[in-house]
């Protein structure tokens, strides 16, 4: 009996600990259904504001030469992203980074690859006065919009003022908050539809949270820890893009880029901050090699030793994260004395 | 079952496992703290992959995420259990006769716990309950096999302090996380009455890792249990390794290293007498390519002659040994392995050991594996006996078991 007592105690203690709810886990699990879209208190959603934001989103007159709209690089026909590796702005100028999708951007704590803007409102204005992208001054944009009676009336209705930069930002942000993904096969699976995902996707799901080492960064309902990590992509170039470091100037941030959401990721090639991966498989191959060696490589990025089948399974799982996105047509634009709006909304 | 039949049965089963396609599943187990699947750290449970190795080196915290980690006070304690059950067939042929044992058995039980006690303090424990032998139950000596605390990153990842009882860093290939049931012979070998090299030790260890490809560890430990209570800790060891390519040499990248151990222990014949010195020096390599791993270990021992009864006095006794193990993952959820162990005993002691082991593991899930293994061991005489010549002692061992953890 004396010998058995420690064993019995240990087994009982084990069973008690095992019985504790898994909800207390670190939090890397639970890539489940998304919560409601967060809306800032100073910019509540209204139908009129969303309609105004949609017009601004597609209006090429926000750019210096009236050729580029937000939709030019965040194209609703291609997953609200740019199908090209990097942006092409006014006068054919080429940027250095891939235009990420705006799908579910409303949930992100940081905007842009380097996270330099904390809000959608801040992000909305950035490309307008970026000399490579839309190349217009905010003053000119405000003046152009106030010269168009239809816009002036809408701004009065929505904000009670003439068009101004704050209103432009809030309206575009309000529209972008409607561009969210709906339930995916993965969500349906979580809700109990065991046939919602293919066997390949199910194997990929297990890999995602295991040997694929994806979950430490791609966690939570959005599959993003909303943090910044260095995979080394592009760090082997003579003048690498240092990402987050350019904003924080913290040496530890060199080569770090925002972890994007993986919701609807299958619709938004190419991938990575420089658009260097044409397919999801190419992205996984980067990870399988352990990223690209550089002094700031994230210590969790290690070679994975995945087989071809395992990589295919991971792709299948990522494809199962695709949910419906609201269909948005190019709106009718208010016209004024200046140049007319592009009826295609800047779509190429 | 005759050993030859068992060998053929085992080999046939291993070959079958390597050929039949099978899907793998996974269930979060020991990683329930994080909600990860176990393959995050164990591509082939129980062996650590590079991620798991780095997690362990970092003191049971995810590298780069230290400030976001929760302690065991904030989460359910990550407690795990590991055991195996199956069929064992063992035949021992000695000059005195033959002894057969075959039975369905439960093969021991480990209770494990690990995690963070604070933001930068990790811990790891293995408790092994005492289990009395019975028909169908393998005997197990009880005890607290490991219980250590790791003070992480004392300034940087290059200084981590481990205190308590632990598997020392000078054993590069963990016996607790070995793919095989058959032990690494060179880690088991010792002078008569001495404790195995792989025995967990109590003491302190400082280790470090970082962006440079170097890894190191130095330790001061109490030594084996043959030391007396009034013997101060006097065993020291060091290990240095160089990692080539990305990874830690576990499943990816390459690793080469050297180890050294200098210890003191009383001789078996005079356990209360003065302690004698013994030393171990060795080299290790873990090479990876094409889903294969080649693990190499060489160890050279040089002991005071008094530790070897019967050896010529005023002489140091030298011996050596090692192993070469090749493991291959032909398919997802399956690993096959083959190893040869050898020990060249001191020339005065005709006790050379050779052991060939082959096996395979098929994973029904991350944490459930069907384990097949056949091992054949030959020894020229018993360790510690001064008998020279005579017939060899051979051991044939076959096991088919289910190894699982939860």
XYZ file of C-alpha atoms in Angstrom:
754
model
C 0.000 0.000 0.000
C 2.845 2.356 0.915
C 4.371 1.849 -2.509
C 1.119 2.416 -4.316
C 0.247 5.664 -2.564
C 2.672 7.940 -4.466
C 1.561 6.413 -7.740
C -2.081 6.884 -6.904
C -1.462 10.495 -5.839
C 0.455 11.225 -9.006
C -2.205 9.725 -11.229
C -4.987 11.628 -9.430
C -3.033 14.880 -9.678
C -2.458 14.241 -13.352
C -6.109 13.593 -14.035
C -7.146 16.724 -12.144
C -4.703 18.859 -14.106
C -5.695 17.214 -17.351
C -9.301 18.037 -16.639
C -8.684 21.773 -16.535
C -10.371 23.656 -19.328
C -8.331 24.118 -22.457
C -9.705 27.643 -22.659
C -6.891 28.651 -20.376
C -4.322 27.801 -23.011
C -1.774 30.315 -24.150
C -4.125 31.594 -26.802
C -2.468 30.387 -29.956
C -5.386 28.114 -30.632
C -8.835 29.383 -31.428
C -8.481 30.393 -35.060
C -12.221 30.299 -34.919
C -15.015 32.541 -36.005
C -14.228 36.207 -36.161
C -15.695 38.687 -33.739
C -17.700 41.714 -34.844
C -15.812 44.326 -36.820
C -14.297 46.826 -34.387
C -15.572 50.337 -35.062
C -13.946 53.353 -33.410
C -16.261 55.458 -31.277
C -15.442 58.625 -33.221
C -16.332 57.093 -36.573
C -19.551 55.100 -36.341
C -20.762 53.281 -39.412
C -23.653 54.834 -41.343
C -25.014 53.897 -44.743
C -24.434 57.373 -46.123
C -20.843 57.410 -44.907
C -20.167 53.993 -46.391
C -21.610 55.094 -49.752
C -19.440 58.202 -49.680
C -16.422 56.100 -48.756
C -17.075 53.743 -51.655
C -17.117 56.632 -54.115
C -13.872 58.004 -52.721
C -12.300 54.533 -52.788
C -12.916 54.207 -56.518
C -12.432 57.857 -57.488
C -9.290 58.474 -59.538
C -9.536 62.177 -58.882
C -7.892 61.608 -55.526
C -4.634 61.167 -57.431
C -2.474 63.898 -58.920
C -3.088 62.912 -62.555
C -6.598 61.510 -62.061
C -5.528 57.985 -63.029
C -5.143 56.111 -59.757
C -7.743 55.237 -57.171
C -7.481 53.125 -54.050
C -9.069 50.337 -56.083
C -6.256 50.439 -58.620
C -3.956 48.668 -56.174
C -6.600 47.099 -53.944
C -8.709 45.656 -56.716
C -11.987 43.968 -55.685
C -11.658 41.631 -58.676
C -8.393 40.223 -57.319
C -9.133 39.777 -53.651
C -8.978 43.513 -52.970
C -5.263 43.314 -53.553
C -2.794 43.967 -56.321
C -2.155 40.986 -58.597
C 1.291 42.374 -59.385
C 4.313 41.990 -57.105
C 4.511 45.691 -56.300
C 2.434 48.812 -56.842
C 2.497 50.947 -59.964
C 1.420 54.482 -59.147
C 1.124 57.714 -61.105
C 3.334 58.168 -64.144
C 4.199 54.496 -64.089
C 6.250 54.736 -60.908
C 6.852 51.371 -59.291
C 6.812 50.954 -55.511
C 8.796 48.500 -53.452
C 6.106 46.558 -51.671
C 3.107 44.458 -52.513
C -0.276 46.048 -51.903
C -1.859 43.884 -49.282
C -5.521 43.011 -49.434
C -7.930 45.213 -47.515
C -10.116 42.210 -46.715
C -10.415 42.153 -42.927
C -7.995 45.062 -42.602
C -10.623 46.459 -40.254
C -9.504 43.944 -37.642
C -5.806 44.739 -37.794
C -4.133 46.766 -35.092
C -1.506 47.989 -37.531
C -1.809 49.029 -41.149
C 0.826 48.799 -43.890
C 3.528 46.139 -43.951
C 5.617 48.121 -41.478
C 2.659 48.951 -39.243
C 3.300 52.665 -39.359
C -0.393 53.490 -39.088
C -2.498 52.144 -36.243
C -5.886 52.845 -37.820
C -7.704 52.475 -41.101
C -8.366 56.204 -41.020
C -4.634 56.907 -40.934
C -3.956 54.343 -43.620
C -6.593 55.782 -45.957
C -4.742 59.046 -46.424
C -1.236 57.603 -46.778
C -1.318 56.512 -50.421
C -3.012 59.756 -51.540
C 0.013 61.882 -50.741
C 2.596 59.176 -51.348
C 4.589 60.577 -54.309
C 4.933 57.149 -55.915
C 1.323 56.049 -55.484
C -1.351 58.738 -55.953
C 1.034 61.684 -55.653
C -1.546 64.289 -54.709
C -1.450 66.759 -51.850
C -4.222 66.488 -49.315
C -4.967 70.181 -49.817
C -5.557 69.614 -53.524
C -7.764 66.630 -52.900
C -9.907 68.634 -50.481
C -10.136 71.464 -52.993
C -11.075 69.104 -55.832
C -13.813 67.451 -53.808
C -15.262 70.721 -52.562
C -15.459 71.878 -56.181
C -17.823 68.996 -56.960
C -21.352 69.780 -55.746
C -22.325 66.156 -55.290
C -19.402 65.489 -52.952
C -19.932 68.757 -51.093
C -23.535 67.771 -50.382
C -22.605 64.304 -49.247
C -19.925 65.575 -46.865
C -22.477 68.017 -45.457
C -24.985 65.203 -44.976
C -22.508 62.815 -43.380
C -20.207 65.072 -41.380
C -22.001 68.428 -41.380
C -18.949 70.094 -42.938
C -17.308 70.577 -46.280
C -14.916 67.919 -47.444
C -11.759 67.807 -45.343
C -8.988 65.321 -44.763
C -10.577 63.934 -41.609
C -13.841 63.292 -43.407
C -12.114 61.689 -46.372
C -10.214 59.359 -44.051
C -13.246 58.425 -42.003
C -15.438 57.790 -45.037
C -12.898 55.560 -46.772
C -12.259 53.712 -43.512
C -15.979 53.200 -42.989
C -16.241 51.671 -46.452
C -13.217 49.431 -45.868
C -14.842 48.166 -42.674
C -17.502 46.578 -44.857
C -14.925 44.604 -46.823
C -14.769 41.631 -44.502
C -14.699 37.947 -45.254
C -17.633 35.727 -44.507
C -17.658 32.200 -43.122
C -15.136 29.916 -44.754
C -15.181 26.125 -45.010
C -12.869 26.186 -42.004
C -15.467 28.112 -39.996
C -18.171 25.698 -41.115
C -15.964 22.833 -39.962
C -15.543 24.454 -36.576
C -19.309 24.805 -36.321
C -19.685 21.091 -36.763
C -19.916 20.495 -40.494
C -17.266 17.816 -40.660
C -17.604 17.576 -44.428
C -16.817 21.261 -44.970
C -13.119 20.670 -45.500
C -11.401 18.195 -47.752
C -9.159 15.486 -46.304
C -6.179 17.427 -47.676
C -7.297 20.578 -45.898
C -7.839 18.664 -42.664
C -4.325 17.274 -42.841
C -3.121 20.766 -43.597
C -4.939 22.109 -40.553
C -3.060 19.687 -38.338
C 0.205 20.606 -39.962
C -0.623 24.289 -39.610
C -0.770 23.877 -35.870
C 2.088 21.409 -35.672
C 5.002 20.562 -37.868
C 4.336 23.543 -40.125
C 5.054 25.874 -37.203
C 2.497 28.378 -38.540
C 0.429 28.960 -35.419
C 2.957 30.821 -33.275
C 2.533 33.808 -35.603
C -0.615 33.065 -37.613
C -2.868 32.691 -34.594
C -6.312 33.736 -33.549
C -9.475 34.134 -35.626
C -7.609 36.259 -38.160
C -4.627 33.916 -38.316
C -2.349 36.773 -37.334
C -0.715 37.615 -34.030
C -0.836 41.218 -35.244
C 2.888 41.345 -34.647
C 6.007 41.779 -36.759
C 8.520 39.099 -37.684
C 11.626 38.737 -39.784
C 11.507 35.880 -42.312
C 14.527 37.217 -44.117
C 12.706 37.701 -47.399
C 14.675 40.248 -49.414
C 17.325 40.582 -46.728
C 19.888 39.064 -49.046
C 19.630 42.038 -51.396
C 22.296 44.753 -51.409
C 19.852 47.329 -50.037
C 17.166 45.355 -48.255
C 13.819 46.774 -47.211
C 14.153 46.962 -43.431
C 10.412 47.048 -42.838
C 9.308 47.877 -39.324
C 12.727 49.351 -38.532
C 12.122 52.215 -40.942
C 9.291 53.324 -38.689
C 10.612 52.528 -35.202
C 14.386 52.840 -35.753
C 14.734 49.994 -33.263
C 17.575 47.748 -34.511
C 15.652 44.701 -33.284
C 12.955 45.520 -35.835
C 15.211 45.240 -38.865
C 13.625 43.157 -41.570
C 10.376 42.679 -39.674
C 7.057 42.921 -41.447
C 3.494 42.650 -40.254
C 1.953 39.204 -40.030
C -0.971 39.468 -42.439
C -4.298 37.762 -41.958
C -4.645 34.484 -43.822
C -8.372 34.897 -44.332
C -9.060 34.699 -48.093
C -5.323 34.503 -48.678
C -5.832 32.143 -51.617
C -7.440 35.022 -53.536
C -4.597 37.477 -53.129
C -1.450 36.378 -54.933
C 1.344 37.305 -55.121
C 2.583 37.022 -51.558
C 5.093 38.360 -49.037
C 5.889 42.025 -48.588
C 7.728 42.236 -51.888
C 5.320 40.049 -53.819
C 8.161 37.669 -54.553
C 6.088 34.505 -54.062
C 3.653 33.898 -56.894
C 1.756 31.113 -55.161
C 0.974 29.890 -51.680
C 3.194 26.913 -52.361
C 6.117 29.245 -52.975
C 5.455 30.931 -49.651
C 5.463 27.586 -47.884
C 8.687 26.683 -49.639
C 10.262 29.815 -48.165
C 9.248 28.663 -44.714
C 10.293 25.094 -45.428
C 13.800 26.359 -46.149
C 13.828 28.188 -42.833
C 13.402 31.650 -44.308
C 16.390 33.574 -45.565
C 19.402 33.777 -43.274
C 20.110 37.215 -41.875
C 21.275 38.544 -38.512
C 17.745 39.405 -37.408
C 15.973 36.242 -38.530
C 13.156 35.342 -36.148
C 14.400 32.496 -33.919
C 11.160 30.621 -34.482
C 11.709 30.468 -38.234
C 13.442 27.132 -38.729
C 13.504 24.662 -41.591
C 10.431 22.470 -41.510
C 11.419 19.363 -43.449
C 7.966 19.229 -45.005
C 7.319 16.756 -47.772
C 5.719 17.779 -51.052
C 2.469 16.238 -49.894
C 2.566 18.103 -46.625
C 3.138 21.377 -48.416
C 0.208 20.603 -50.675
C -1.935 19.874 -47.642
C -1.013 23.225 -46.131
C -2.047 24.957 -49.337
C -5.357 23.088 -49.227
C -5.920 24.311 -45.694
C -5.128 27.908 -46.624
C -7.591 27.647 -49.490
C -10.204 26.507 -46.994
C -9.909 29.876 -45.253
C -11.685 31.552 -48.151
C -15.062 33.008 -47.379
C -17.429 35.187 -49.394
C -16.650 38.880 -49.601
C -19.301 41.537 -50.326
C -19.554 42.250 -54.052
C -19.045 45.940 -54.703
C -19.601 47.566 -58.089
C -17.927 50.737 -59.195
C -20.290 53.469 -57.954
C -21.601 56.438 -59.879
C -19.490 59.476 -59.233
C -20.564 63.028 -58.655
C -19.208 65.195 -61.433
C -17.956 68.768 -61.245
C -16.137 71.384 -63.214
C -12.765 69.607 -63.205
C -11.655 66.428 -64.866
C -14.272 63.679 -64.964
C -13.927 60.608 -62.823
C -12.765 57.399 -64.435
C -15.993 55.393 -64.878
C -13.952 52.210 -64.354
C -13.018 53.425 -60.895
C -9.293 53.175 -61.589
C -9.498 49.446 -62.240
C -7.033 48.335 -64.884
C 8.818 -17.710 -30.175
C 12.359 -18.426 -31.300
C 14.549 -15.371 -31.663
C 15.156 -16.029 -35.323
C 11.425 -16.151 -35.931
C 10.945 -12.986 -33.932
C 13.643 -11.280 -35.976
C 12.029 -12.215 -39.281
C 8.620 -11.238 -37.995
C 9.949 -7.911 -36.864
C 11.762 -7.180 -40.103
C 8.725 -8.143 -42.134
C 6.487 -5.907 -40.078
C 8.943 -3.009 -40.350
C 9.124 -3.418 -44.119
C 5.338 -3.549 -44.290
C 5.051 -0.365 -42.300
C 7.430 1.417 -44.625
C 5.363 0.487 -47.665
C 1.718 0.822 -46.692
C 0.383 4.357 -47.120
C -1.403 5.701 -44.094
C -2.761 9.005 -42.989
C -1.640 10.779 -39.880
C -3.719 12.587 -37.324
C -2.790 14.831 -34.474
C -4.086 15.738 -31.064
C -2.714 18.432 -28.804
C -1.068 16.791 -25.807
C 1.927 18.042 -23.926
C 1.698 21.323 -25.835
C -1.778 21.964 -24.483
C -0.434 25.031 -22.787
C -0.104 26.640 -26.187
C -2.802 24.748 -27.982
C -0.193 23.458 -30.387
C -0.100 19.988 -31.812
C 2.799 17.934 -30.549
C 4.408 17.889 -33.985
C 5.284 21.512 -33.371
C 8.197 20.203 -31.293
C 8.269 16.479 -32.087
C 8.154 15.695 -35.793
C 8.686 12.077 -34.800
C 7.568 11.788 -31.192
C 9.451 11.509 -28.870
C 12.463 12.933 -30.738
C 12.637 16.713 -30.718
C 12.722 18.601 -33.969
C 14.687 21.822 -34.359
C 11.838 23.970 -33.068
C 11.487 21.771 -29.992
C 15.222 21.762 -29.419
C 15.304 25.541 -29.562
C 12.308 25.715 -27.224
C 14.153 23.508 -24.755
C 17.380 25.510 -25.060
C 15.383 28.655 -24.415
C 14.180 27.304 -21.081
C 10.680 26.230 -22.167
C 9.651 29.551 -23.669
C 9.083 30.330 -27.335
C 12.139 32.194 -28.610
C 11.338 35.798 -29.377
C 7.982 35.624 -27.628
C 9.178 35.616 -24.040
C 7.189 38.632 -22.924
C 3.952 37.105 -24.173
C 4.326 33.791 -22.380
C 2.000 32.794 -19.605
C 3.244 31.037 -16.519
C 1.754 27.863 -15.091
C -0.133 30.068 -12.645
C -2.015 31.624 -15.547
C -2.729 28.463 -17.533
C -3.520 24.869 -16.864
C -0.326 23.072 -15.898
C 1.086 21.243 -18.916
C 1.205 17.815 -17.363
C 1.640 14.799 -19.571
C 1.764 11.069 -19.263
C 3.696 8.642 -21.386
C 3.587 4.888 -21.445
C 3.592 2.004 -23.852
C 2.004 -1.399 -24.009
C 2.585 -4.335 -26.277
C 4.375 -7.563 -26.855
C 7.955 -8.153 -25.757
C 10.025 -11.149 -26.721
C 13.444 -11.440 -25.149
C 15.908 -14.286 -25.325
C 19.108 -14.236 -23.348
C 21.801 -16.789 -24.099
C 24.617 -16.957 -21.595
C 27.371 -19.498 -21.069
C 25.231 -20.795 -18.226
C 22.102 -21.340 -20.204
C 19.202 -19.763 -21.987
C 16.455 -17.589 -20.612
C 13.334 -16.703 -22.583
C 10.736 -14.132 -21.641
C 7.800 -13.134 -23.742
C 4.620 -11.501 -22.725
C 2.188 -8.734 -23.380
C 3.236 -5.995 -21.025
C 2.746 -2.422 -19.962
C 6.178 -0.863 -20.162
C 6.444 1.731 -17.434
C 4.911 5.118 -16.948
C 6.339 8.641 -16.978
C 4.592 11.698 -15.628
C 5.958 14.887 -17.099
C 5.390 18.543 -16.452
C 7.046 21.625 -17.833
C 6.419 25.265 -18.359
C 7.138 28.646 -16.890
C 7.148 29.480 -13.207
C 7.619 33.144 -14.031
C 8.349 35.301 -17.039
C 11.912 34.044 -17.352
C 11.959 30.949 -15.174
C 11.161 27.620 -16.780
C 10.920 24.202 -15.232
C 10.778 20.591 -16.312
C 9.991 17.500 -14.268
C 9.680 13.786 -14.860
C 8.297 11.645 -12.110
C 8.495 7.910 -12.529
C 6.202 5.993 -10.208
C 7.414 2.749 -8.755
C 5.730 -0.204 -10.371
C 6.057 -3.732 -9.075
C 6.638 -6.493 -11.563
C 3.674 -8.659 -12.311
C 2.496 -10.805 -15.143
C 1.861 -8.293 -17.885
C 3.471 -5.387 -16.069
C 7.123 -4.511 -16.445
C 8.909 -3.545 -13.262
C 9.872 0.084 -12.885
C 11.971 1.749 -10.229
C 10.296 4.859 -8.963
C 11.785 8.255 -8.410
C 11.973 11.872 -9.379
C 13.989 11.419 -12.526
C 14.211 15.075 -13.444
C 13.252 18.279 -11.714
C 15.037 21.372 -12.862
C 14.498 25.076 -13.052
C 15.920 27.154 -15.883
C 16.726 30.808 -15.391
C 16.503 32.002 -18.970
C 18.521 34.614 -20.775
C 20.583 36.052 -17.949
C 21.517 39.053 -20.027
C 21.070 37.238 -23.316
C 20.281 33.838 -24.734
C 23.973 33.053 -24.351
C 23.575 32.553 -20.621
C 20.882 30.208 -19.324
C 21.240 28.613 -15.908
C 19.688 25.223 -15.212
C 19.536 24.073 -11.584
C 18.233 20.804 -10.237
C 18.231 17.303 -11.634
C 18.367 17.092 -15.400
C 19.665 15.254 -18.428
C 23.094 16.777 -18.888
C 24.052 18.532 -22.093
C 27.032 16.205 -22.502
C 24.591 13.511 -23.619
C 23.876 14.904 -27.089
C 21.309 12.267 -28.039
C 18.656 12.132 -25.391
C 17.921 8.669 -24.071
C 14.510 9.891 -22.928
C 13.607 10.973 -26.448
C 15.268 8.180 -28.372
C 13.367 6.514 -31.179
C 14.490 3.109 -29.991
C 13.687 1.103 -26.909
C 17.124 -0.489 -26.954
C 19.550 1.751 -25.094
C 22.553 3.510 -26.514
C 25.224 1.094 -25.292
C 27.941 3.693 -24.946
C 25.740 5.786 -22.714
C 25.063 2.729 -20.553
C 28.684 1.712 -20.234
C 30.635 2.483 -17.081
C 33.326 1.035 -14.881
C 32.066 -1.720 -12.568
C 29.546 -0.250 -10.161
C 29.543 3.090 -11.965
C 26.414 4.808 -13.106
C 25.554 5.096 -16.785
C 26.834 8.160 -18.580
C 23.290 9.079 -19.541
C 21.999 9.061 -15.973
C 20.282 12.276 -14.991
C 22.441 14.357 -12.702
C 21.879 16.905 -9.957
C 23.762 20.150 -10.202
C 23.964 23.312 -12.240
C 24.474 23.850 -15.936
C 25.106 27.019 -17.869
C 24.295 26.910 -21.552
C 23.929 29.327 -24.396
C 22.737 29.735 -27.928
C 22.037 32.605 -30.262
C 22.472 33.884 -33.761
C 26.025 32.584 -34.027
C 26.209 28.918 -35.036
C 27.875 27.963 -31.756
C 26.200 26.212 -28.859
C 27.808 25.506 -25.521
C 27.116 24.077 -22.093
C 29.205 23.657 -18.958
C 28.107 21.984 -15.787
C 28.988 21.035 -12.245
C 27.099 18.045 -10.886
C 27.083 15.774 -7.864
C 28.082 12.692 -9.790
C 26.752 9.182 -9.531
C 25.035 7.668 -6.559
C 28.136 5.692 -5.618
C 29.527 8.929 -4.197
C 28.994 9.332 -0.469
C 27.023 12.046 1.264
C 30.167 13.866 2.420
C 31.709 13.889 -1.057
C 31.372 17.380 -2.497
C 30.182 17.731 -6.101
C 33.252 17.285 -8.267
C 32.050 16.173 -11.675
C 32.412 18.793 -14.373
C 31.573 18.653 -18.032
C 31.519 20.798 -21.113
C 30.012 20.563 -24.524
C 30.480 22.710 -27.602
C 28.637 22.306 -30.848
C 28.700 24.011 -34.203
C 25.552 24.218 -36.259
C 25.780 24.406 -40.030
C 22.820 25.745 -41.948
C 19.433 26.673 -40.587
C 18.163 24.411 -37.843
C 19.683 22.821 -34.781
C 20.769 19.613 -36.443
C 17.777 17.712 -35.093
C 15.809 17.227 -38.278
C 17.314 20.004 -40.390
C 20.738 21.545 -40.637
C 23.919 19.817 -39.544
C 25.501 19.731 -36.119
C 28.923 18.643 -34.992
C 30.185 18.837 -31.474
C 32.611 17.721 -28.814
C 32.018 16.759 -25.219
C 34.182 16.224 -22.183
C 33.377 14.942 -18.723
C 35.693 14.715 -15.739
C 34.368 12.942 -12.686
C 35.229 11.288 -9.425
C 33.815 8.133 -7.964
C 34.805 5.490 -5.435
C 35.671 2.072 -6.698
C 33.159 -0.704 -6.301
C 35.618 -2.654 -4.193
C 36.206 0.218 -1.764
C 33.065 2.287 -1.780
C 34.090 4.214 1.328
C 37.593 4.860 0.097
C 39.140 7.736 -1.767
C 37.453 8.746 -4.974
C 39.190 8.009 -8.213
C 39.038 10.076 -11.341
C 37.474 9.088 -14.603
C 37.036 10.999 -17.807
C 35.025 10.852 -21.002
C 35.807 12.664 -24.204
C 33.887 12.387 -27.375
C 32.577 13.775 -30.586
C 29.090 13.819 -31.996
C 27.425 14.682 -35.236
C 23.836 14.912 -36.360
C 23.539 15.165 -40.123
C 20.340 15.669 -42.075
C 19.419 15.313 -45.719
C 16.435 14.062 -47.708
C 14.286 13.347 -44.642
C 17.136 11.269 -43.194
C 19.123 11.814 -40.055
C 22.486 10.255 -39.351
C 23.434 10.432 -35.701
C 27.025 9.645 -34.807
C 28.536 9.415 -31.369
C 32.017 8.442 -30.339
C 33.110 8.365 -26.726
C 36.490 7.632 -25.252
C 36.828 6.754 -21.599
C 39.908 6.882 -19.424
C 39.499 5.762 -15.836
C 41.757 5.308 -12.865
C 42.735 1.652 -12.760
C 41.348 1.284 -9.252
C 37.884 1.700 -10.697
C 38.423 -1.514 -12.629
C 39.040 -4.433 -10.248
C 41.593 -6.729 -11.767
C 43.275 -4.121 -13.888
C 46.976 -3.655 -13.538
C 47.750 -1.170 -10.781
C 49.163 2.281 -11.455
C 47.655 2.157 -14.834
C 44.863 4.033 -16.419
C 42.228 2.003 -18.128
C 41.027 3.146 -21.518
C 37.992 2.096 -23.453
C 35.804 3.541 -26.136
C 32.648 3.073 -28.107
C 29.851 4.787 -29.894
C 26.997 4.357 -32.240
C 25.817 5.249 -35.687
C 22.098 5.608 -36.154
C 20.302 6.271 -39.399
C 16.660 7.264 -39.316
C 14.529 7.927 -42.341
C 11.030 9.210 -42.806
C 9.874 7.581 -46.029
C 6.339 8.906 -45.644
C 4.380 11.240 -43.483
C 3.751 9.657 -40.093
C 6.348 6.961 -40.426
C 9.980 6.611 -39.465
C 12.358 3.694 -39.774
C 15.696 3.485 -38.050
C 18.752 1.313 -37.835
C 21.610 1.623 -35.396
C 24.832 -0.088 -34.581
C 26.288 0.318 -31.104
C 29.655 -0.840 -30.030
C 31.785 -0.704 -26.914
C 35.447 -1.689 -26.930
C 36.033 -2.610 -23.335
C 39.456 -2.308 -21.687
C 41.800 -4.960 -22.941
C 41.971 -6.629 -19.527
C 38.238 -7.083 -19.622
C 37.011 -9.164 -22.450
C 33.604 -7.540 -22.505
C 33.240 -5.917 -25.875
C 29.681 -5.160 -26.846
C 28.125 -5.036 -30.263
C 24.496 -4.331 -30.854
C 22.467 -4.007 -34.020
C 19.001 -2.527 -33.844
C 16.376 -1.932 -36.485
C 12.932 -0.540 -35.972
C 10.064 1.483 -37.258
C 7.417 3.743 -35.859
C 4.086 4.359 -37.454
C 2.161 7.310 -36.097
C -1.588 6.970 -35.800
C -1.507 10.458 -34.379
C 1.145 12.886 -33.237
C 1.249 11.164 -29.895
C 0.347 7.549 -30.664
C 2.812 5.327 -32.417
C 3.012 1.672 -33.245
C 6.581 0.761 -32.438
C 8.343 -2.261 -33.888
C 11.917 -3.038 -33.004
C 14.367 -5.865 -33.188
C 17.730 -5.743 -31.514
C 20.557 -8.236 -31.242
C 23.258 -7.689 -28.661
C 26.464 -9.616 -28.204
C 28.778 -9.327 -25.252
C 31.888 -11.316 -24.692
C 31.336 -11.530 -20.974
C 29.443 -9.698 -18.286
C 30.479 -6.218 -17.461
C 32.592 -6.196 -14.340
C 33.548 -9.810 -14.418
C 37.173 -10.422 -15.026
C 36.453 -13.554 -16.976
C 38.280 -13.652 -20.229
C 37.401 -15.824 -23.126
C 34.413 -18.082 -22.866
C 31.252 -17.975 -24.862
C 29.524 -14.825 -25.874
C 26.404 -13.647 -24.176
C 23.732 -12.730 -26.637
C 20.460 -10.974 -26.217
C 17.732 -10.968 -28.842
C 14.914 -8.576 -28.291
C 11.775 -7.944 -30.254
C 8.978 -5.647 -29.310
C 5.750 -4.574 -30.922
C 4.077 -1.946 -28.812
C 1.924 1.086 -28.864
C 3.725 4.103 -27.481
C 1.528 6.962 -26.461
C 1.437 10.159 -24.500
C -1.394 12.389 -23.377
